[in-house]
CSV table of C-alpha atoms in Angstrom, one decimal:
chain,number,residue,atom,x,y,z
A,176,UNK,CA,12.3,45.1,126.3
A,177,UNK,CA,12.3,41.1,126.4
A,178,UNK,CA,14.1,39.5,128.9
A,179,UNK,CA,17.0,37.5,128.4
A,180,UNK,CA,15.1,34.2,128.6
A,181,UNK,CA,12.8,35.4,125.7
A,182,UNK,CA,15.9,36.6,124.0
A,183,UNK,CA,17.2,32.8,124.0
A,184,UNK,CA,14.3,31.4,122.8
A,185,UNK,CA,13.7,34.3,120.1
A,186,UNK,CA,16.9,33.1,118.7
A,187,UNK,CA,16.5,29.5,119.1
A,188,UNK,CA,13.1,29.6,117.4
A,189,UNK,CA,13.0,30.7,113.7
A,190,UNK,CA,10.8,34.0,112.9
A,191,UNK,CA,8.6,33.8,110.2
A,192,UNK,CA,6.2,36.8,108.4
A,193,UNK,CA,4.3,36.6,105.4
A,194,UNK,CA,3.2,40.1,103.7
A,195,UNK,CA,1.0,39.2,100.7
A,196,UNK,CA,2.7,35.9,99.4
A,197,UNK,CA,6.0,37.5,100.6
A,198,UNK,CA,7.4,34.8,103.3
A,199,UNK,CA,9.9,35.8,106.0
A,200,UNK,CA,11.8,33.6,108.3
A,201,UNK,CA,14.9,34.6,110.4
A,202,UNK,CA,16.7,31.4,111.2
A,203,UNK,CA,20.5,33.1,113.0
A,204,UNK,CA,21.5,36.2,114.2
A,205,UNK,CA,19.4,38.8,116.8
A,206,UNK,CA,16.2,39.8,116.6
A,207,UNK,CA,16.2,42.5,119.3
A,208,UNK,CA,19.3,45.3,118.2
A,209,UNK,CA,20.0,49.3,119.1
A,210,UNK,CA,18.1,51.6,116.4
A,211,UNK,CA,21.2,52.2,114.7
A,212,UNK,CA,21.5,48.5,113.5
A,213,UNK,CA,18.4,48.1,112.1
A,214,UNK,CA,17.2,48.1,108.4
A,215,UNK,CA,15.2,51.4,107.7
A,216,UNK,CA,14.1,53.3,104.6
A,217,UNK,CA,18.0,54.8,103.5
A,218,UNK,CA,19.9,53.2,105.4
A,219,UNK,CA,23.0,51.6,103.7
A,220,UNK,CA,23.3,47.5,103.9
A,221,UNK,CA,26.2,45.1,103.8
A,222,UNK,CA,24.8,42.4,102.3
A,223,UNK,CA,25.5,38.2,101.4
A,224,UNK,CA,22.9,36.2,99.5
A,225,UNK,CA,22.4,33.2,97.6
A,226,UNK,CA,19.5,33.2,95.3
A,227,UNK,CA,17.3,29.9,94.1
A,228,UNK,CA,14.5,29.1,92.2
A,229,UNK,CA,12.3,28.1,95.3
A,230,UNK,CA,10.6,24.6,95.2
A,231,UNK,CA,7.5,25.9,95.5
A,232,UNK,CA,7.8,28.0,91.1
A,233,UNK,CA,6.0,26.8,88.2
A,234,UNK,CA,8.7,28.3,86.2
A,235,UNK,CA,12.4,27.2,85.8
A,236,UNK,CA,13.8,24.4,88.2
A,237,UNK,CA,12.9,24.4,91.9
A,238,UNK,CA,16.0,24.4,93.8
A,239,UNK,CA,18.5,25.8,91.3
A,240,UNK,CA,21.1,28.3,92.5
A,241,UNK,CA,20.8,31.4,90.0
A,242,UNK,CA,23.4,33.3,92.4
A,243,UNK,CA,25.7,34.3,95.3
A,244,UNK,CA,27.9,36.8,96.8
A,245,UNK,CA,29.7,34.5,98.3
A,246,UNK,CA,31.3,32.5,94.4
A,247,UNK,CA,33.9,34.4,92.6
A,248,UNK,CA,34.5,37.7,94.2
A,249,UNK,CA,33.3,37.0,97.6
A,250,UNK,CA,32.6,40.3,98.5
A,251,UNK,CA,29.6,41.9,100.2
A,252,UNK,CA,27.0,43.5,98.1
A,253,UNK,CA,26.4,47.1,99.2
A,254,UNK,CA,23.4,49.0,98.5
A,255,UNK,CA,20.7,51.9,99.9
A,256,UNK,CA,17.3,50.6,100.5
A,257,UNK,CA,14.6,52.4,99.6
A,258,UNK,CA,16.0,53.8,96.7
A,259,UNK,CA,15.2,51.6,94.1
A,260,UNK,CA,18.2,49.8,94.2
A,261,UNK,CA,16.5,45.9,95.4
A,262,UNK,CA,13.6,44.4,94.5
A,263,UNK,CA,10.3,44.8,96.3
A,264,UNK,CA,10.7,41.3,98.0
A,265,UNK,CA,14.1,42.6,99.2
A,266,UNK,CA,12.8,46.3,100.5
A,267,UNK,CA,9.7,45.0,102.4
A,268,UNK,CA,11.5,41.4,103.6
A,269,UNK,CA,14.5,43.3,105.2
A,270,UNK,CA,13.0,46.4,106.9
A,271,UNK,CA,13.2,45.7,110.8
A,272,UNK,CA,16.0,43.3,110.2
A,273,UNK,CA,19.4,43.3,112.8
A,274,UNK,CA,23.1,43.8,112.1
A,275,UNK,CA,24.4,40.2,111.5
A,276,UNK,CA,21.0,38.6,111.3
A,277,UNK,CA,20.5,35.8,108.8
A,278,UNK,CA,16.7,35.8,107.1
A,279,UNK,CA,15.0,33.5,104.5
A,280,UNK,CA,13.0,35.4,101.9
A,281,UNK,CA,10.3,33.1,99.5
A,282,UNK,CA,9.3,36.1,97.1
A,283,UNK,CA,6.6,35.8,94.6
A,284,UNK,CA,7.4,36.7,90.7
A,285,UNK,CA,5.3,39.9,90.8
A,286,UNK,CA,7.8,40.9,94.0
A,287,UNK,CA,10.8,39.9,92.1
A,288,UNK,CA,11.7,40.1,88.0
A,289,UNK,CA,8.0,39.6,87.6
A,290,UNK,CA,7.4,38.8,83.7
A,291,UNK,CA,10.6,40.1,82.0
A,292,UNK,CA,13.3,37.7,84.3
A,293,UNK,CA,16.7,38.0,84.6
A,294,UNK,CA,19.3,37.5,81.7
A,295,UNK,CA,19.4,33.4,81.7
A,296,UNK,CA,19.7,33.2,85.2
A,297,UNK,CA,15.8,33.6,85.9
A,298,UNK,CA,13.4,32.7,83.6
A,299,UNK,CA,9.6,35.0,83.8
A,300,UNK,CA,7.4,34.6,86.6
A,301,UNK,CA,10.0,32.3,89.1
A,302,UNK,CA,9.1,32.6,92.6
A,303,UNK,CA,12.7,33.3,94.2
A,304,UNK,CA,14.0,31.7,97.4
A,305,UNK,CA,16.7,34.1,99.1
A,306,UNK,CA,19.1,33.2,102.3
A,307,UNK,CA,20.8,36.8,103.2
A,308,UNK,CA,23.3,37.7,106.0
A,309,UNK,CA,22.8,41.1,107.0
A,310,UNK,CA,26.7,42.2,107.3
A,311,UNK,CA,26.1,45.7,108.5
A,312,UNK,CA,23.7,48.8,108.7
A,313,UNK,CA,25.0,52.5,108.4
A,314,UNK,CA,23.5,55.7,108.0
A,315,UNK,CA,26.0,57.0,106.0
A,316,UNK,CA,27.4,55.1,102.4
A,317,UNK,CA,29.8,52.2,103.0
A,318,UNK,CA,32.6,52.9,100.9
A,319,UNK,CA,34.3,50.9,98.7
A,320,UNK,CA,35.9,51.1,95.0
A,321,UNK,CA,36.4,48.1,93.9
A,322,UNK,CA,37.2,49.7,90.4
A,323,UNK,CA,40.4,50.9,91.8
A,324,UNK,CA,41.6,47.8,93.0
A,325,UNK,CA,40.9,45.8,89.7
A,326,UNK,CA,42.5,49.1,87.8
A,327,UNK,CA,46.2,47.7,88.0
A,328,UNK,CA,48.0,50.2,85.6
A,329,UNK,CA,46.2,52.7,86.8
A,330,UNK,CA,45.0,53.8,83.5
A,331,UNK,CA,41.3,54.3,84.0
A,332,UNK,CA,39.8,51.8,82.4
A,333,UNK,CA,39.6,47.6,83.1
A,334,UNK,CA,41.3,44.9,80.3
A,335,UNK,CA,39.7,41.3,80.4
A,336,UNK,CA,42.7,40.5,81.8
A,337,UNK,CA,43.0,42.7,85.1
A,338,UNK,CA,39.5,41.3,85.9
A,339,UNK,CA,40.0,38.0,85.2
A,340,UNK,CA,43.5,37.8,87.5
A,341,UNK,CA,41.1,39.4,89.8
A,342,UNK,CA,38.8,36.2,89.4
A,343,UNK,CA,41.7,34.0,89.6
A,344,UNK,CA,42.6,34.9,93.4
A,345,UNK,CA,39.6,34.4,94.4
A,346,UNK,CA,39.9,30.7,93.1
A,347,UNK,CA,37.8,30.9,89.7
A,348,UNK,CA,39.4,30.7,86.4
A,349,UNK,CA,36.9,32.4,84.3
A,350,UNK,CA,34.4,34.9,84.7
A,351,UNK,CA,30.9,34.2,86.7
A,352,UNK,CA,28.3,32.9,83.6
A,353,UNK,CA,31.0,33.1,81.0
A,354,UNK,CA,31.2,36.3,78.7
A,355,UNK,CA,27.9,37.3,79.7
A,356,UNK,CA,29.6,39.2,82.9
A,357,UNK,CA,31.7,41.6,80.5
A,358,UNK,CA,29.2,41.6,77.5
A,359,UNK,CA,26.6,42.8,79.9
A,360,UNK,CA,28.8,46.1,81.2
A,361,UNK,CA,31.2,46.6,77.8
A,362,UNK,CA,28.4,48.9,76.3
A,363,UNK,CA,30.1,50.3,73.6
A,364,UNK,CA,32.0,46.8,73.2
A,365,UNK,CA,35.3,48.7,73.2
A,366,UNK,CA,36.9,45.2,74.9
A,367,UNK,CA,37.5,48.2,78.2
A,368,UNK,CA,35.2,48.8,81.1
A,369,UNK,CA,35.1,52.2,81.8
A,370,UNK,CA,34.2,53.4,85.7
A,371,UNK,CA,31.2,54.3,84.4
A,372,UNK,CA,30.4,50.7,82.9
A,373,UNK,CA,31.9,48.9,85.8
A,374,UNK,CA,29.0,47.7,88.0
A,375,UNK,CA,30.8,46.5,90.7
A,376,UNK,CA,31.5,48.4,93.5
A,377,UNK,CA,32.9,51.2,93.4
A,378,UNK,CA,33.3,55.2,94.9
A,379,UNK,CA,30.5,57.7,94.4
A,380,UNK,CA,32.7,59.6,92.4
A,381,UNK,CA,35.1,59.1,89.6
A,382,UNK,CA,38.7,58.4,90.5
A,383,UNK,CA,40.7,61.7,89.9
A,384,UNK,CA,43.4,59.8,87.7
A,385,UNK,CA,40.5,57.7,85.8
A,386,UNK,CA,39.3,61.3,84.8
A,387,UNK,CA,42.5,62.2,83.9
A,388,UNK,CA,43.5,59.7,81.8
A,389,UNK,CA,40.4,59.4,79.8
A,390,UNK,CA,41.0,63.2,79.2
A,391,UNK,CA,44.1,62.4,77.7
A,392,UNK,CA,43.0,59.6,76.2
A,393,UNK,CA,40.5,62.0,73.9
A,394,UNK,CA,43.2,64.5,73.6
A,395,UNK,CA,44.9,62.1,71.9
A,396,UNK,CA,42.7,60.2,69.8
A,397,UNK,CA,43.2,60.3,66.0
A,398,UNK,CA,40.4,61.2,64.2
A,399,UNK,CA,38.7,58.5,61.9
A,400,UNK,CA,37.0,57.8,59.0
A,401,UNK,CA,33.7,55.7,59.1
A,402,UNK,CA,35.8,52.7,57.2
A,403,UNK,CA,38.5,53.1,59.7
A,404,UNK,CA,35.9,53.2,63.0
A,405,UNK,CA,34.1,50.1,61.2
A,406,UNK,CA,37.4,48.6,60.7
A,407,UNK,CA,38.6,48.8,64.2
A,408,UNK,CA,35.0,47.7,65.6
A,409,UNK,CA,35.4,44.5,63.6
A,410,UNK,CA,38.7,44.1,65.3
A,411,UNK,CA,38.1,44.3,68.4
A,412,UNK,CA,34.5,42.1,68.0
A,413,UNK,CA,37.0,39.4,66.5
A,414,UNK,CA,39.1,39.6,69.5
A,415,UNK,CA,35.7,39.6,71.4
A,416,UNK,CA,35.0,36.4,70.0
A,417,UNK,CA,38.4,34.5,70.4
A,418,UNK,CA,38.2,35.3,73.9
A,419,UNK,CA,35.4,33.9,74.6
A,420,UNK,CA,36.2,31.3,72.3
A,421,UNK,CA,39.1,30.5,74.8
A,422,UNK,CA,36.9,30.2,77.6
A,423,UNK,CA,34.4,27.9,75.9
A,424,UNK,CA,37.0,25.5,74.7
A,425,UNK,CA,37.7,25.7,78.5
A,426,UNK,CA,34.5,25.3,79.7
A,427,UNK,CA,33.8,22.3,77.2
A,428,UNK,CA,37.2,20.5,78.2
A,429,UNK,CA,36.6,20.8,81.7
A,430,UNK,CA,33.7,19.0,80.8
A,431,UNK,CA,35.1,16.6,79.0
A,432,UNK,CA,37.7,15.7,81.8
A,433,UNK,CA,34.1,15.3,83.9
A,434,UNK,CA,32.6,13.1,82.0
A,435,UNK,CA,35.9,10.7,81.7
A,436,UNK,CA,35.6,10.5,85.7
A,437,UNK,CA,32.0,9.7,86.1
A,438,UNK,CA,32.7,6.9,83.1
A,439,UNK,CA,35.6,5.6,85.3
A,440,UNK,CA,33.5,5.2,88.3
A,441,UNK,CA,30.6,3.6,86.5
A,442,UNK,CA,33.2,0.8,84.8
A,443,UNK,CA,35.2,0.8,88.5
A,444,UNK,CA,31.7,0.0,90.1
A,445,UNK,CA,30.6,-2.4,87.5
A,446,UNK,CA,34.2,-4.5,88.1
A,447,UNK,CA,33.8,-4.4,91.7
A,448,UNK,CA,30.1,-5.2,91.5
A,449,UNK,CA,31.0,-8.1,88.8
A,450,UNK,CA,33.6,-9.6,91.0
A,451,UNK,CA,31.3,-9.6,94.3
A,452,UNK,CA,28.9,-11.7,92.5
A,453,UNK,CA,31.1,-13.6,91.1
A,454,UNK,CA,32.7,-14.3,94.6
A,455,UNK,CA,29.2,-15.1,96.1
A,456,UNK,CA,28.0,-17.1,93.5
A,457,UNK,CA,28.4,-21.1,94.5
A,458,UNK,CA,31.2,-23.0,92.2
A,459,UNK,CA,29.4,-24.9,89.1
A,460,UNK,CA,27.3,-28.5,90.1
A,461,UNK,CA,28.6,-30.4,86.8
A,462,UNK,CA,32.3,-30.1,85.6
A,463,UNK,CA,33.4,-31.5,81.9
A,464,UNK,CA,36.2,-33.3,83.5
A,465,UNK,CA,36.1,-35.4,86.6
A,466,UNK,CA,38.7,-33.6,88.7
A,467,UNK,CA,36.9,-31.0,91.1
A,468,UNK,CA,38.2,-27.6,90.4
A,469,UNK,CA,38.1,-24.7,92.9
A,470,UNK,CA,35.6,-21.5,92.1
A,471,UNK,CA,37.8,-19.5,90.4
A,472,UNK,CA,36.9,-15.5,90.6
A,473,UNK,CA,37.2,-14.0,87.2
A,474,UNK,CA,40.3,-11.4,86.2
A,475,UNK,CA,39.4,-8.0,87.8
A,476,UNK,CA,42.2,-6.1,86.2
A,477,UNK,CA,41.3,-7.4,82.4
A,478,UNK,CA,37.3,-6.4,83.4
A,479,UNK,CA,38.4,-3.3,84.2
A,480,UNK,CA,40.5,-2.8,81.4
A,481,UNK,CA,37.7,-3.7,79.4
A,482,UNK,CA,35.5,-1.1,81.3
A,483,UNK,CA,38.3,1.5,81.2
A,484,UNK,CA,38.6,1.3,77.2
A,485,UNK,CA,34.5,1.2,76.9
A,486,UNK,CA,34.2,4.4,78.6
A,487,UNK,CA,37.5,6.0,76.5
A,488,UNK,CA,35.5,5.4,73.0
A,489,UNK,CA,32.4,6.9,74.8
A,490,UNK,CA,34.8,9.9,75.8
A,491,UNK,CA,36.4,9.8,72.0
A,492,UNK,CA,32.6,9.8,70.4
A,493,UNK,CA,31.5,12.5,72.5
A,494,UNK,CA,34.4,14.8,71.9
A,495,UNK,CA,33.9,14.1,68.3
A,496,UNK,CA,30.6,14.9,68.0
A,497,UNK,CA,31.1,18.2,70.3
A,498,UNK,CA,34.1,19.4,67.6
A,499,UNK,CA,31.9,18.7,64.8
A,500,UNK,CA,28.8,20.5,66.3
A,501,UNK,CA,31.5,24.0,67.3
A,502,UNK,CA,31.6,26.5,64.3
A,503,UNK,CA,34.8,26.5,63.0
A,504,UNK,CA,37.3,29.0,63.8
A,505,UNK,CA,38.7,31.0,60.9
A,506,UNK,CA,42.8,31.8,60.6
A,507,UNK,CA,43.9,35.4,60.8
A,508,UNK,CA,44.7,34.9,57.4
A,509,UNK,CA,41.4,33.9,56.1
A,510,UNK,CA,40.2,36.7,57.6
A,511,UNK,CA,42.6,39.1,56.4
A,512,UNK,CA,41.5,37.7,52.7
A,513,UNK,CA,37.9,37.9,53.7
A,514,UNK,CA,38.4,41.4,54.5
A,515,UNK,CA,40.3,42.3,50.6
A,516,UNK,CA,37.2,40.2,49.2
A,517,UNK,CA,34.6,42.8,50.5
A,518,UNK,CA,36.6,45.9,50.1
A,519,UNK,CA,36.9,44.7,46.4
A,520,UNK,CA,33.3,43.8,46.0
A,521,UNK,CA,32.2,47.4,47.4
A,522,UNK,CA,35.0,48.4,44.6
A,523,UNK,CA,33.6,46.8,42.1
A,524,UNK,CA,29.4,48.0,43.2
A,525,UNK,CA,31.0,51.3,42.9
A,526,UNK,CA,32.3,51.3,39.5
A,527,UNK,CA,29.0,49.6,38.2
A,528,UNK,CA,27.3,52.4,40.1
A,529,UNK,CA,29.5,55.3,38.2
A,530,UNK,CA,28.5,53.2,35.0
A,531,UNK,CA,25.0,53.1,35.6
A,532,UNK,CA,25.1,57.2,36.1
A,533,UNK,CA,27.5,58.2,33.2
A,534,UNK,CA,24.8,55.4,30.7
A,535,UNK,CA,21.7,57.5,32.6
A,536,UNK,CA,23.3,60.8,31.8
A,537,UNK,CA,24.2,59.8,28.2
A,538,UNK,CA,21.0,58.5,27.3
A,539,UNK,CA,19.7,62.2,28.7
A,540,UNK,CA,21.6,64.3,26.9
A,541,UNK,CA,20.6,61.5,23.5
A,542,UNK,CA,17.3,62.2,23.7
A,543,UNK,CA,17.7,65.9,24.2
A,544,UNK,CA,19.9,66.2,20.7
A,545,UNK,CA,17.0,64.3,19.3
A,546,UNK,CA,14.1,66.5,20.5
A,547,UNK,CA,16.2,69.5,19.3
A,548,UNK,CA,17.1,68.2,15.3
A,549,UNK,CA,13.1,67.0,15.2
A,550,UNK,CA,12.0,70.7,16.3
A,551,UNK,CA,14.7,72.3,13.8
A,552,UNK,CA,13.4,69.8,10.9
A,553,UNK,CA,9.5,70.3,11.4
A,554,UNK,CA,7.2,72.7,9.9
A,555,UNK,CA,6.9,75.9,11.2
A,556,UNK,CA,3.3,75.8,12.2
A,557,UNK,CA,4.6,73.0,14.0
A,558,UNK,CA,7.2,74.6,15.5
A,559,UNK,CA,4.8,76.5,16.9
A,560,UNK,CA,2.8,73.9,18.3
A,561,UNK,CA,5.6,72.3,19.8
């Protein structure tokens, strides 16, 4: 066992490993811990992390945060190693690490989403920089159902709405990377996350009343015709899209209100750099009149008037050009009226398909009244041929 001394300087010096390319360095926490709180091969972690795209990748931008438990939800990330759950970087870089010890992991692509990536987030081949906090070590699963808390009514299944006032405590106003969060777990794209689509945290088995309700749910359900379920699926991708319609326009306005600020401290910069010079400059050598005239500093309030209008017709352009560029939104009742078009052009493909078979029948049955009067008025011998 180390001493106490070696202890103290274990800590205060940072550990670093490197297994193939994979770089390990331990920069907080303990590095000597009881068996119990160390990472082994299934044992259940309470995990934070920020991921980057370390400086060192030719692919993406070197430094650029992709991730971390620590924005929106704020919660731990809980999951077995060993099983298949991390990737390789993670299960080699974390095995042998303490309860509340904080590690560095530099993980090459082939070690981490290799050449496929991740969504938008990581582009192929990225060599990933991690910083994780090890929150805890169990033998046993650390439970937590997160799926139960978001569940407000209680009815099995998560709105947009529950997890958004979910997102909303936690001091964000929209989901983490937009609509990608819920397109990416609303497989059938029913606007619902089911427990089984939620990938947060959650139980190891399906809340009794989730199962419950969904079985009522089926009991329930009205049977369909294929126009109906296409109907309804075109519904609910509409409201798919106005939602995340809604959170562009947000995203863009927020935007917007950015840009106005960093114009207003380029013109209030400009004024105060203007009117330093101005102040330092010496007065003029040669006056048109004979009377000497003090150095007058020019009007900062009109210059920055000036500035401050500048940077509001910038402001106006740009808005202009980003409503332009946004595909316009249609009213409910242009769609309603696109909807009547298309049911009366299948109508109308219909009927010219009946025509087309009652023509192809007709000329059918012509030509066999023909055959039959040009047998009956032939020859016999060649009737016989015939």
């Amino acid at each position: 066992m180390p001493s106490k001394m070696q202890n103290a300087l274990l800590l205060a010096l940072p550990v670093t490993l490197t297994f193939a390319e994979l770089q390990i360095q331990q920069y907080a926490g303990p590095t000597d811990c009881e068996d119990a709180e160390r990472v082994k091969v299934e044992r259940y972690l309470a995990l934070h992390y920020t991921g980057y795209i370390d400086i060192s990748s030719t692919a993406g931008t070197p430094g650029a945060k992709f991730f971390s438990s620590h924005d929106g939800r704020g919660v731990v990330y809980r999951e077995q190693i060993g099983a298949g759950k991390f990737m390789q970087g993670w299960e080699q870089g974390l095995l042998g690490i303490c309860k509340g010890a904080k590690v560095n992991l530099v993980i090459p692509p082939e070690m981490a989403y290799g050449e496929t990536g991740f969504m938008d987030l990581v582009p192929a081949n990225a060599t990933l920089y991690f910083s994780i906090e090890v929150v805890d070590v169990s033998e046993t699963k650390l439970e937590t159902d997160q799926f139960v808390e978001l569940d407000v009514d209680k009815d099995g299944r998560l709105t947009m709405d529950e997890v958004l006032a979910y997102f909303k405590e936690q001091g964000q106003d929209e989901l983490p990377h937009g609509m990608m969060w819920w397109n990416v777990q609303d497989k059938d794209r029913d606007l619902y996350l089911s427990w089984e689509e939620f990938g947060g945290d959650k139980g190891p088995e399906k809340p009794e009343y989730a199962r419950v309700a969904d079985e009522k749910r089926e009991a329930e359900a009205v049977p369909e015709t294929a126009e109906e379920k296409k109907e309804r699926k075109q519904a609910q991708h509409l409201a798919f899209l106005r939602k995340a319609q809604a959170m562009a326009d947000k995203i863009i306005e927020r935007g917007r209100e950015y840009q106005l600020q960093q114009e207003q401290k380029k013109a209030h910069a400009k004024v105060a750099a203007a009117a330093q010079k101005a102040m330092a400059a010496p007065p003029p050598s040669s006056l048109p009149s004979t009377e000497t005239k003090p150095h007058e500093a020019p009007n900062v309030n009109d210059m920055a008037e000036a500035m401050r209008q500048e940077a509001k017709a910038k402001v106006a352009k740009a808005k202009a050009r980003a409503e332009a560029a946004a595909p316009k939104k249609k009213t409910p009742e242009e769609l309603a009226a696109a909807r009547v078009q298309a049911k009366e052009a299948e109508a109308m493909r219909q009927e010219a398909k009946a025509k087309v078979a009652a023509a192809k029948a007709a000329a059918e049955a012509t030509s066999k009244v023909t055959l039959r009067r040009k047998i009956s008025s032939a020859p016999s011998s060649e009737k016989d041929e015939m």
